[in-house]
XYZ file of N, CA, C and O in Angstrom:
772
model
N 34.821 161.950 -38.170
C 33.809 160.918 -38.171
C 32.733 161.340 -39.161
O 32.218 162.443 -39.112
N 32.388 160.464 -40.073
C 31.370 160.747 -41.071
C 30.015 160.912 -40.388
O 29.760 160.338 -39.336
N 29.131 161.671 -41.034
C 27.814 161.918 -40.450
C 27.081 160.609 -40.185
O 26.430 160.457 -39.153
N 27.188 159.654 -41.109
C 26.508 158.371 -40.912
C 27.074 157.639 -39.705
O 26.334 157.034 -38.930
N 28.385 157.679 -39.522
C 29.006 157.042 -38.360
C 28.574 157.740 -37.082
O 28.270 157.101 -36.089
N 28.552 159.051 -37.114
C 28.125 159.814 -35.950
C 26.690 159.452 -35.597
O 26.363 159.230 -34.442
N 25.837 159.357 -36.614
C 24.440 159.052 -36.371
C 24.266 157.648 -35.793
O 23.457 157.433 -34.916
N 25.052 156.691 -36.261
C 24.912 155.314 -35.786
C 25.514 155.098 -34.412
O 24.982 154.364 -33.603
N 26.649 155.679 -34.145
C 27.409 155.325 -32.951
C 27.542 156.429 -31.911
O 28.026 156.188 -30.822
N 27.171 157.634 -32.241
C 27.373 158.734 -31.312
C 28.796 159.237 -31.403
O 29.624 158.698 -32.123
N 29.087 160.323 -30.723
C 30.427 160.886 -30.744
C 30.354 162.389 -30.669
O 29.418 162.965 -30.130
N 31.361 163.026 -31.258
C 31.462 164.482 -31.250
C 31.249 164.985 -32.662
O 31.877 164.505 -33.598
N 30.357 165.943 -32.820
C 30.158 166.574 -34.117
C 31.289 167.566 -34.327
O 31.417 168.527 -33.568
N 32.131 167.345 -35.340
C 33.263 168.249 -35.551
C 32.852 169.692 -35.823
O 33.554 170.609 -35.461
N 31.703 169.900 -36.436
C 31.315 171.257 -36.807
C 30.712 172.043 -35.647
O 30.821 173.262 -35.608
N 30.070 171.380 -34.696
C 29.375 172.102 -33.624
C 29.949 171.853 -32.240
O 29.645 172.594 -31.312
N 30.734 170.803 -32.082
C 31.195 170.429 -30.748
C 30.148 169.677 -29.956
O 30.362 169.331 -28.797
N 28.978 169.412 -30.568
C 27.924 168.659 -29.892
C 28.422 167.250 -29.562
O 29.094 166.621 -30.385
N 28.087 166.770 -28.385
C 28.300 165.372 -28.033
C 27.006 164.651 -28.373
O 25.935 165.052 -27.905
N 27.092 163.615 -29.168
C 25.902 162.928 -29.650
C 25.897 161.506 -29.103
O 26.885 160.780 -29.213
N 24.773 161.134 -28.491
C 24.596 159.786 -27.956
C 23.455 159.119 -28.720
O 22.902 159.695 -29.660
N 23.073 157.945 -28.294
C 21.998 157.223 -28.973
C 20.698 158.022 -29.008
O 19.998 158.036 -30.020
N 20.365 158.727 -27.904
C 19.086 159.423 -27.826
C 19.196 160.920 -27.616
O 18.174 161.612 -27.623
N 20.407 161.413 -27.410
C 20.570 162.809 -26.997
C 21.615 163.538 -27.829
O 22.526 162.922 -28.388
N 21.493 164.855 -27.833
C 22.537 165.751 -28.323
C 22.871 166.661 -27.148
O 21.990 167.316 -26.588
N 24.129 166.681 -26.761
C 24.595 167.573 -25.699
C 25.270 168.745 -26.391
O 26.367 168.621 -26.925
N 24.572 169.853 -26.401
C 25.008 171.033 -27.143
C 25.755 171.994 -26.226
O 25.198 172.457 -25.227
N 27.032 172.314 -26.547
C 27.764 173.274 -25.710
C 27.127 174.663 -25.806
O 26.892 175.169 -26.900
N 26.842 175.234 -24.657
C 26.208 176.552 -24.629
C 27.127 177.618 -25.209
O 28.340 177.606 -24.985
N 26.522 178.567 -25.901
C 27.207 179.786 -26.292
C 26.835 180.866 -25.271
O 25.905 180.685 -24.476
N 27.523 181.978 -25.323
C 27.199 183.085 -24.428
C 25.762 183.539 -24.664
O 24.996 183.743 -23.711
N 25.364 183.688 -25.933
C 23.985 184.126 -26.226
C 22.966 183.143 -25.665
O 21.951 183.553 -25.088
N 23.203 181.847 -25.834
C 22.270 180.845 -25.323
C 22.202 180.880 -23.800
O 21.116 180.797 -23.215
N 23.354 181.027 -23.156
C 23.386 181.099 -21.693
C 22.641 182.330 -21.197
O 21.908 182.269 -20.205
N 22.809 183.452 -21.883
C 22.089 184.669 -21.490
C 20.584 184.484 -21.628
O 19.810 184.957 -20.785
N 20.133 183.778 -22.667
C 18.696 183.525 -22.826
C 18.176 182.619 -21.704
O 17.060 182.815 -21.210
N 18.974 181.633 -21.299
C 18.556 180.764 -20.193
C 18.375 181.576 -18.919
O 17.373 181.426 -18.214
N 19.353 182.419 -18.617
C 19.282 183.228 -17.399
C 18.063 184.152 -17.447
O 17.364 184.324 -16.443
N 17.786 184.715 -18.611
C 16.632 185.619 -18.762
C 15.313 184.859 -18.853
O 14.244 185.458 -18.682
N 15.377 183.556 -19.129
C 14.159 182.771 -19.279
C 13.383 183.084 -20.542
O 12.173 182.910 -20.597
N 14.098 183.544 -21.575
C 13.448 183.930 -22.837
C 14.038 183.141 -23.996
O 15.196 183.353 -24.381
N 13.240 182.262 -24.560
C 13.679 181.507 -25.729
C 13.668 182.408 -26.954
O 12.806 183.277 -27.087
N 14.629 182.181 -27.839
C 14.659 182.888 -29.119
C 13.919 182.052 -30.154
O 13.660 180.862 -29.945
N 13.592 182.672 -31.251
C 12.967 181.922 -32.336
C 13.896 180.772 -32.718
O 15.097 180.958 -32.876
N 13.338 179.598 -32.794
C 14.140 178.417 -33.130
C 14.565 177.602 -31.926
O 14.920 176.436 -32.069
N 14.579 178.210 -30.732
C 14.870 177.440 -29.519
C 13.690 176.511 -29.255
O 12.537 176.932 -29.355
N 13.985 175.287 -28.902
C 12.924 174.327 -28.587
C 13.110 173.915 -27.138
O 13.975 173.105 -26.841
N 12.323 174.491 -26.259
C 12.412 174.222 -24.832
C 11.225 173.389 -24.387
O 10.071 173.760 -24.616
N 11.499 172.284 -23.732
C 10.440 171.469 -23.147
C 9.774 172.255 -22.019
O 10.349 173.202 -21.467
N 8.557 171.853 -21.666
C 7.867 172.475 -20.540
C 8.752 172.385 -19.299
O 9.404 171.371 -19.071
N 8.814 173.436 -18.514
C 9.591 173.552 -17.270
C 11.080 173.769 -17.510
O 11.870 173.750 -16.568
N 11.498 173.981 -18.761
C 12.894 174.289 -19.066
C 13.004 175.783 -19.317
O 12.128 176.341 -19.965
N 14.017 176.451 -18.813
C 15.123 175.939 -18.005
C 14.736 175.810 -16.531
O 13.924 176.566 -16.023
N 15.363 174.850 -15.871
C 15.166 174.668 -14.439
C 16.105 175.618 -13.683
O 16.998 176.231 -14.284
N 15.934 175.684 -12.380
C 16.836 176.507 -11.557
C 18.287 176.040 -11.723
O 19.207 176.860 -11.758
N 18.489 174.731 -11.840
C 19.844 174.202 -12.046
C 20.430 174.637 -13.378
O 21.632 174.934 -13.471
N 19.609 174.682 -14.429
C 20.086 175.139 -15.741
C 20.488 176.608 -15.683
O 21.495 177.016 -16.271
N 19.712 177.392 -14.963
C 20.018 178.814 -14.829
C 21.313 179.004 -14.040
O 22.164 179.815 -14.414
N 21.503 178.232 -12.980
C 22.759 178.307 -12.208
C 23.944 177.941 -13.072
O 24.999 178.586 -13.022
N 23.800 176.884 -13.869
C 24.894 176.460 -14.755
C 25.212 177.549 -15.776
O 26.389 177.837 -16.049
N 24.176 178.163 -16.332
C 24.392 179.234 -17.306
C 25.102 180.417 -16.650
O 26.004 181.022 -17.251
N 24.737 180.722 -15.421
C 25.409 181.827 -14.705
C 26.882 181.508 -14.448
O 27.744 182.379 -14.587
N 27.181 180.258 -14.054
C 28.589 179.860 -13.848
C 29.376 179.999 -15.143
O 30.502 180.497 -15.160
N 28.770 179.531 -16.230
C 29.420 179.609 -17.539
C 29.685 181.066 -17.911
O 30.795 181.421 -18.329
N 28.688 181.927 -17.766
C 28.857 183.343 -18.107
C 29.915 184.012 -17.231
O 30.713 184.813 -17.726
N 29.945 183.665 -15.948
C 30.954 184.242 -15.052
C 32.354 183.820 -15.473
O 33.289 184.634 -15.481
N 32.523 182.545 -15.845
C 33.830 182.066 -16.295
C 34.237 182.764 -17.590
O 35.404 183.140 -17.761
N 33.293 182.958 -18.488
C 33.593 183.654 -19.746
C 33.997 185.105 -19.483
O 34.949 185.606 -20.077
N 33.280 185.764 -18.592
C 33.560 187.169 -18.289
C 34.915 187.331 -17.599
O 35.606 188.326 -17.807
N 35.297 186.330 -16.796
C 36.553 186.419 -16.048
C 37.773 186.163 -16.916
O 38.882 186.537 -16.546
N 37.577 185.536 -18.072
C 38.726 185.187 -18.906
C 39.511 184.081 -18.230
O 38.963 183.261 -17.502
N 40.806 184.053 -18.424
C 41.634 183.026 -17.792
C 41.401 181.659 -18.400
O 41.160 181.523 -19.595
N 41.425 180.631 -17.558
C 41.264 179.260 -18.025
C 39.902 179.097 -18.687
O 38.894 179.566 -18.161
N 39.858 178.432 -19.839
C 38.559 178.245 -20.490
C 37.640 177.347 -19.676
O 38.090 176.454 -18.964
N 36.361 177.625 -19.777
C 35.364 176.793 -19.108
C 35.358 175.433 -19.789
O 35.337 175.346 -21.012
N 35.386 174.333 -19.032
C 35.472 173.005 -19.647
C 34.178 172.481 -20.244
O 34.174 171.446 -20.900
N 33.078 173.180 -20.073
C 31.863 172.760 -20.751
C 30.596 172.917 -19.946
O 30.524 172.519 -18.791
N 29.605 173.521 -20.579
C 28.236 173.604 -20.076
C 27.366 173.220 -21.262
O 27.451 173.837 -22.323
N 26.582 172.189 -21.107
C 25.837 171.609 -22.227
C 24.337 171.642 -21.974
O 23.880 171.343 -20.878
N 23.593 171.940 -23.018
C 22.150 171.796 -23.010
C 21.859 170.370 -23.482
O 22.372 169.940 -24.512
N 21.041 169.639 -22.738
C 20.661 168.283 -23.114
C 19.418 168.366 -23.988
O 18.382 168.858 -23.547
N 19.546 167.885 -25.224
C 18.422 167.883 -26.172
C 18.126 166.450 -26.593
O 19.040 165.656 -26.822
N 16.845 166.133 -26.722
C 16.471 164.830 -27.279
C 16.763 164.846 -28.772
O 16.427 165.812 -29.466
N 17.363 163.775 -29.271
C 17.641 163.696 -30.708
C 16.358 163.639 -31.523
O 16.292 164.191 -32.615
N 15.342 162.961 -31.024
C 14.124 162.748 -31.795
C 13.360 164.009 -32.140
O 12.820 164.135 -33.241
N 13.306 164.979 -31.211
C 12.520 166.190 -31.466
C 13.293 167.483 -31.205
O 12.751 168.570 -31.378
N 14.557 167.371 -30.777
C 15.460 168.513 -30.541
C 15.027 169.413 -29.386
O 15.529 170.518 -29.239
N 14.108 168.951 -28.539
C 13.697 169.759 -27.388
C 14.765 169.700 -26.301
O 15.292 168.629 -25.984
N 15.080 170.862 -25.726
C 15.978 170.947 -24.576
C 15.229 170.442 -23.355
O 14.131 170.921 -23.050
N 15.823 169.467 -22.658
C 15.168 168.842 -21.509
C 15.988 168.967 -20.229
O 15.564 168.485 -19.187
N 17.146 169.601 -20.300
C 17.971 169.749 -19.115
C 19.370 170.195 -19.480
O 19.617 170.679 -20.585
N 20.280 169.998 -18.533
C 21.652 170.414 -18.765
C 22.629 169.610 -17.940
O 22.262 168.960 -16.953
N 23.879 169.658 -18.373
C 24.983 169.054 -17.640
C 26.171 170.001 -17.818
O 26.399 170.517 -18.921
N 26.876 170.259 -16.723
C 28.000 171.193 -16.830
C 29.081 170.865 -15.825
O 28.861 170.143 -14.857
N 30.247 171.396 -16.103
C 31.332 171.402 -15.135
C 31.257 172.750 -14.441
O 31.002 173.771 -15.076
N 31.455 172.758 -13.137
C 31.232 173.973 -12.358
C 32.306 175.025 -12.550
O 32.181 176.125 -12.020
N 33.319 174.721 -13.299
C 34.387 175.675 -13.573
C 35.617 174.954 -14.061
O 35.598 173.734 -14.239
N 36.701 175.693 -14.289
C 37.937 175.073 -14.757
C 38.455 174.035 -13.751
O 38.088 174.056 -12.576
N 39.320 173.136 -14.215
C 39.860 172.118 -13.307
C 40.742 172.736 -12.232
O 41.321 173.810 -12.415
N 40.825 172.024 -11.102
C 41.734 172.473 -10.059
C 43.167 172.095 -10.458
O 43.407 171.557 -11.539
N 44.106 172.365 -9.573
C 45.527 172.138 -9.876
C 45.863 170.671 -10.125
O 46.884 170.356 -10.726
N 45.000 169.770 -9.716
C 45.225 168.335 -9.942
C 44.466 167.816 -11.162
O 44.464 166.615 -11.425
N 43.807 168.699 -11.908
C 43.062 168.289 -13.093
C 41.679 167.756 -12.802
O 41.077 167.076 -13.626
N 41.141 168.071 -11.628
C 39.838 167.572 -11.197
C 38.735 168.581 -11.505
O 38.899 169.780 -11.307
N 37.613 168.057 -12.004
C 36.436 168.861 -12.305
C 35.284 168.449 -11.398
O 35.265 167.330 -10.891
N 34.305 169.325 -11.244
C 33.067 168.998 -10.538
C 31.927 169.109 -11.529
O 31.842 170.073 -12.291
N 31.039 168.114 -11.518
C 29.943 168.035 -12.482
C 28.595 168.279 -11.810
O 28.424 167.977 -10.626
N 27.684 168.853 -12.555
C 26.301 169.011 -12.129
C 25.401 168.693 -13.303
O 25.798 168.842 -14.458
N 24.192 168.256 -13.037
C 23.269 167.891 -14.116
C 21.853 167.905 -13.583
O 21.621 167.847 -12.380
N 20.905 167.989 -14.505
C 19.500 167.943 -14.126
C 18.618 167.878 -15.354
O 19.037 168.226 -16.460
N 17.403 167.428 -15.142
C 16.414 167.284 -16.207
C 15.082 167.863 -15.763
O 14.787 167.892 -14.567
N 14.276 168.271 -16.725
C 12.914 168.680 -16.405
C 12.170 167.451 -15.891
O 12.511 166.309 -16.238
N 11.156 167.635 -15.052
C 10.459 166.486 -14.464
C 9.953 165.454 -15.475
O 10.080 164.246 -15.253
N 9.422 165.897 -16.599
C 8.871 164.947 -17.578
C 9.936 164.057 -18.210
O 9.617 163.000 -18.756
N 11.199 164.454 -18.139
C 12.284 163.676 -18.746
C 12.984 162.769 -17.735
O 13.851 161.973 -18.118
N 12.631 162.882 -16.476
C 13.296 162.084 -15.444
C 12.810 160.642 -15.474
O 11.700 160.350 -15.911
N 13.683 159.738 -15.035
C 13.326 158.327 -14.931
C 13.386 157.564 -16.246
O 12.893 156.446 -16.326
N 14.011 158.139 -17.258
C 14.090 157.505 -18.570
C 15.521 157.136 -18.961
O 15.773 156.719 -20.084
N 16.473 157.341 -18.057
C 17.865 157.042 -18.349
C 18.620 158.147 -19.067
O 19.791 157.993 -19.394
N 17.970 159.289 -19.302
C 18.641 160.383 -20.005
C 19.813 160.954 -19.207
O 20.853 161.294 -19.776
N 19.660 161.101 -17.903
C 20.737 161.682 -17.098
C 21.980 160.806 -17.154
O 23.094 161.305 -17.358
N 21.819 159.500 -17.003
C 22.976 158.596 -17.083
C 23.633 158.676 -18.452
O 24.860 158.706 -18.567
N 22.825 158.708 -19.496
C 23.356 158.782 -20.860
C 24.147 160.075 -21.072
O 25.237 160.070 -21.643
N 23.606 161.189 -20.594
C 24.271 162.480 -20.757
C 25.552 162.558 -19.925
O 26.604 162.974 -20.424
N 25.481 162.159 -18.669
C 26.661 162.232 -17.799
C 27.753 161.304 -18.323
O 28.929 161.673 -18.346
N 27.395 160.123 -18.770
C 28.388 159.191 -19.331
C 29.120 159.831 -20.518
O 30.349 159.762 -20.622
N 28.388 160.497 -21.413
C 29.005 161.137 -22.572
C 29.958 162.255 -22.153
O 31.059 162.391 -22.705
N 29.543 163.052 -21.174
C 30.395 164.158 -20.717
C 31.632 163.621 -19.996
O 32.737 164.143 -20.167
N 31.477 162.562 -19.202
C 32.646 161.955 -18.554
C 33.617 161.398 -19.590
O 34.838 161.569 -19.468
N 33.096 160.736 -20.617
C 33.971 160.208 -21.671
C 34.727 161.324 -22.366
O 35.920 161.199 -22.664
N 34.051 162.439 -22.611
C 34.707 163.587 -23.233
C 35.776 164.169 -22.308
O 36.877 164.500 -22.753
N 35.467 164.290 -21.021
C 36.446 164.822 -20.058
C 37.697 163.936 -20.024
O 38.823 164.431 -20.039
N 37.486 162.641 -19.989
C 38.621 161.713 -19.966
C 39.442 161.836 -21.247
O 40.675 161.905 -21.199
N 38.763 161.887 -22.390
C 39.458 161.999 -23.671
C 40.250 163.301 -23.776
O 41.283 163.343 -24.451
N 39.797 164.337 -23.085
C 40.488 165.629 -23.125
C 41.584 165.742 -22.062
O 42.202 166.786 -21.928
N 41.832 164.664 -21.312
C 42.954 164.647 -20.393
C 42.670 165.046 -18.968
O 43.589 165.162 -18.160
N 41.410 165.250 -18.607
C 41.100 165.545 -17.215
C 41.257 164.261 -16.403
O 40.994 163.169 -16.896
N 41.706 164.377 -15.173
C 42.075 163.202 -14.390
C 41.007 162.717 -13.421
O 41.039 161.566 -12.991
N 40.071 163.580 -13.072
C 39.082 163.208 -12.064
C 37.842 164.094 -12.224
O 37.954 165.269 -12.533
N 36.680 163.494 -12.004
C 35.435 164.254 -11.975
C 34.707 163.894 -10.696
O 34.576 162.709 -10.354
N 34.254 164.918 -9.989
C 33.538 164.747 -8.728
C 32.098 165.210 -8.888
O 31.800 166.052 -9.731
N 31.231 164.645 -8.071
C 29.839 165.060 -8.028
C 29.291 164.815 -6.636
O 29.888 164.076 -5.858
N 28.177 165.428 -6.329
C 27.556 165.193 -5.028
C 26.055 165.350 -5.148
O 25.555 165.926 -6.108
N 25.363 164.793 -4.188
C 23.903 164.894 -4.145
C 23.438 164.766 -2.703
O 24.044 164.039 -1.905
N 22.374 165.477 -2.393
C 21.766 165.366 -1.067
C 21.390 163.912 -0.795
O 21.092 163.146 -1.718
N 21.379 163.533 0.474
C 21.056 162.151 0.869
C 19.740 161.663 0.268
O 19.642 160.525 -0.162
N 18.723 162.526 0.237
C 17.413 162.075 -0.240
C 17.303 162.002 -1.763
O 16.303 161.531 -2.290
N 18.342 162.403 -2.491
C 18.304 162.386 -3.955
C 18.800 161.037 -4.488
O 19.849 160.929 -5.118
N 18.014 159.995 -4.243
C 18.397 158.638 -4.642
C 18.581 158.510 -6.148
O 19.437 157.752 -6.612
N 17.798 159.244 -6.942
C 17.926 159.162 -8.398
C 19.320 159.610 -8.834
O 19.956 158.972 -9.683
N 19.822 160.686 -8.250
C 21.157 161.162 -8.602
C 22.235 160.185 -8.129
O 23.241 159.980 -8.821
N 22.035 159.565 -6.985
C 22.982 158.543 -6.521
C 23.048 157.414 -7.537
O 24.140 156.916 -7.854
N 21.889 156.994 -8.067
C 21.849 155.921 -9.070
C 22.562 156.344 -10.352
O 23.274 155.546 -10.965
N 22.373 157.594 -10.767
C 23.041 158.083 -11.977
C 24.551 158.009 -11.797
O 25.264 157.466 -12.651
N 25.063 158.557 -10.704
C 26.517 158.587 -10.525
C 27.094 157.176 -10.426
O 28.164 156.901 -10.972
N 26.393 156.282 -9.786
C 26.852 154.893 -9.708
C 26.803 154.240 -11.092
O 27.745 153.543 -11.489
N 25.741 154.475 -11.841
C 25.579 153.866 -13.163
C 26.669 154.283 -14.141
O 27.029 153.510 -15.030
N 27.204 155.490 -13.991
C 28.229 155.970 -14.926
C 29.647 155.664 -14.450
O 30.612 156.100 -15.069
N 29.770 154.923 -13.349
C 31.090 154.498 -12.892
C 31.708 155.338 -11.799
O 32.860 155.114 -11.420
N 30.957 156.268 -11.245
C 31.479 157.051 -10.137
C 31.292 156.246 -8.853
O 30.346 155.473 -8.735
N 32.214 156.412 -7.919
C 32.114 155.679 -6.665
C 31.880 156.648 -5.509
O 32.337 157.791 -5.524
N 31.171 156.155 -4.507
C 30.918 156.931 -3.304
C 32.230 157.069 -2.545
O 32.892 156.077 -2.244
N 32.624 158.309 -2.266
C 33.893 158.551 -1.575
C 33.718 159.116 -0.174
O 34.684 159.204 0.570
N 32.501 159.514 0.182
C 32.275 160.050 1.513
C 30.904 160.674 1.607
O 30.162 160.740 0.628
N 30.586 161.102 2.809
C 29.316 161.785 3.043
C 29.409 162.595 4.319
O 30.260 162.346 5.175
N 28.554 163.585 4.405
C 28.428 164.340 5.638
C 26.957 164.292 6.040
O 26.202 163.461 5.520
N 26.534 165.166 6.913
C 25.158 165.091 7.408
C 24.119 165.426 6.341
O 22.940 165.108 6.488
N 24.541 166.022 5.220
C 23.602 166.465 4.194
C 23.826 165.835 2.821
O 22.887 165.588 2.080
N 25.095 165.558 2.469
C 25.472 165.240 1.085
C 26.301 163.962 0.996
O 27.106 163.675 1.885
N 26.101 163.213 -0.103
C 26.975 162.093 -0.472
C 27.870 162.562 -1.609
O 27.404 163.233 -2.542
N 29.157 162.183 -1.544
C 30.157 162.615 -2.513
C 30.613 161.434 -3.355
O 30.900 160.357 -2.830
N 30.713 161.667 -4.670
C 31.113 160.642 -5.623
C 32.258 161.168 -6.473
O 32.435 162.378 -6.612
N 33.011 160.244 -7.078
C 34.029 160.652 -8.041
C 34.423 159.479 -8.920
O 34.185 158.314 -8.588
N 35.031 159.825 -10.039
C 35.666 158.859 -10.919
C 37.023 159.454 -11.276
O 37.154 160.666 -11.449
N 38.041 158.604 -11.318
C 39.394 159.065 -11.634
C 40.007 158.128 -12.662
O 39.705 156.929 -12.695
N 40.856 158.712 -13.481
C 41.569 157.938 -14.493
C 43.055 158.131 -14.261
O 43.560 159.250 -14.267
N 43.771 157.055 -14.061
C 45.212 157.108 -13.814
C 45.984 157.234 -15.116
O 45.564 156.732 -16.153
N 47.141 157.896 -15.035
C 48.077 157.928 -16.139
C 47.679 158.797 -17.312
O 48.247 158.663 -18.383
N 46.723 159.680 -17.126
C 46.327 160.544 -18.232
C 47.029 161.882 -18.042
O 46.762 162.604 -17.107
N 47.939 162.184 -18.976
C 48.662 163.438 -18.865
C 48.339 164.391 -20.010
O 48.647 165.559 -19.948
N 47.747 163.891 -21.063
C 47.443 164.740 -22.215
C 46.233 164.176 -22.940
O 45.798 163.069 -22.663
N 45.753 164.939 -23.893
C 44.615 164.482 -24.682
C 44.913 163.114 -25.283
O 45.984 162.872 -25.788
N 43.906 162.241 -25.253
C 44.109 160.910 -25.786
C 43.361 160.675 -27.090
O 43.553 159.655 -27.725
N 42.478 161.569 -27.469
C 41.749 161.410 -28.723
C 41.698 162.757 -29.424
O 42.144 163.760 -28.897
N 41.129 162.724 -30.586
C 40.984 163.952 -31.362
C 39.697 164.697 -31.006
O 39.357 165.654 -31.658
N 38.974 164.249 -29.968
C 37.749 164.944 -29.592
C 38.086 166.393 -29.266
O 38.920 166.651 -28.396
N 37.439 167.321 -29.932
C 37.730 168.727 -29.620
C 37.065 169.126 -28.318
O 36.031 168.573 -27.945
N 37.671 170.090 -27.622
C 36.994 170.614 -26.426
C 35.793 171.434 -26.859
O 35.655 171.780 -28.037
N 34.901 171.757 -25.933
C 33.786 172.620 -26.295
C 34.328 173.941 -26.845
O 35.428 174.353 -26.475
N 33.587 174.584 -27.714
C 34.062 175.862 -28.227
C 34.290 176.845 -27.094
O 33.616 176.783 -26.083
N 35.262 177.744 -27.250
C 35.476 178.746 -26.211
C 34.262 179.655 -26.128
O 33.372 179.606 -26.973
N 34.264 180.495 -25.110
C 33.145 181.417 -24.933
C 32.931 182.189 -26.225
O 33.841 182.827 -26.723
N 31.741 182.062 -26.749
C 31.415 182.774 -27.990
C 29.987 183.221 -27.930
O 29.192 182.783 -27.192
């Protein structure tokens, strides 16, 4: 995809693996970037919004680092959510680990408080779900505490359906039938590097 096409329509940057949407860049974390998140220390050139990284971003970075250290199945993606306009990191979206035996992934996401309520979470999750589907994953699950109405709205807005609940959590998922292999040329996130 030409740079002009990528800029107009969004997609995957072939050189970086970034998922690009109308307002966001979802940058796949590297090991060095994940280590900086866990340590809470930005490097020169990192642009972190106030309150970034959140506890959720740190948890995602730890999951990513653990998967990298363990080897085996590659991690399907942990992304830093950056605004396209100013390149500030405002949150993250990740898969909690490799797919299960049925090709199902679990997703998590979050934004700094100042970025909430602007549609960024829906935009980011939609892009990651589209990438997961294009890469041949069959199902993505998510959950949120009962009182987290904003997250319920995000999962519903991106096409996930409520599949159950318990005394604490509501469970959502989206599934795609008949997907056995990659359907597009979208590259997976870079391996642990």
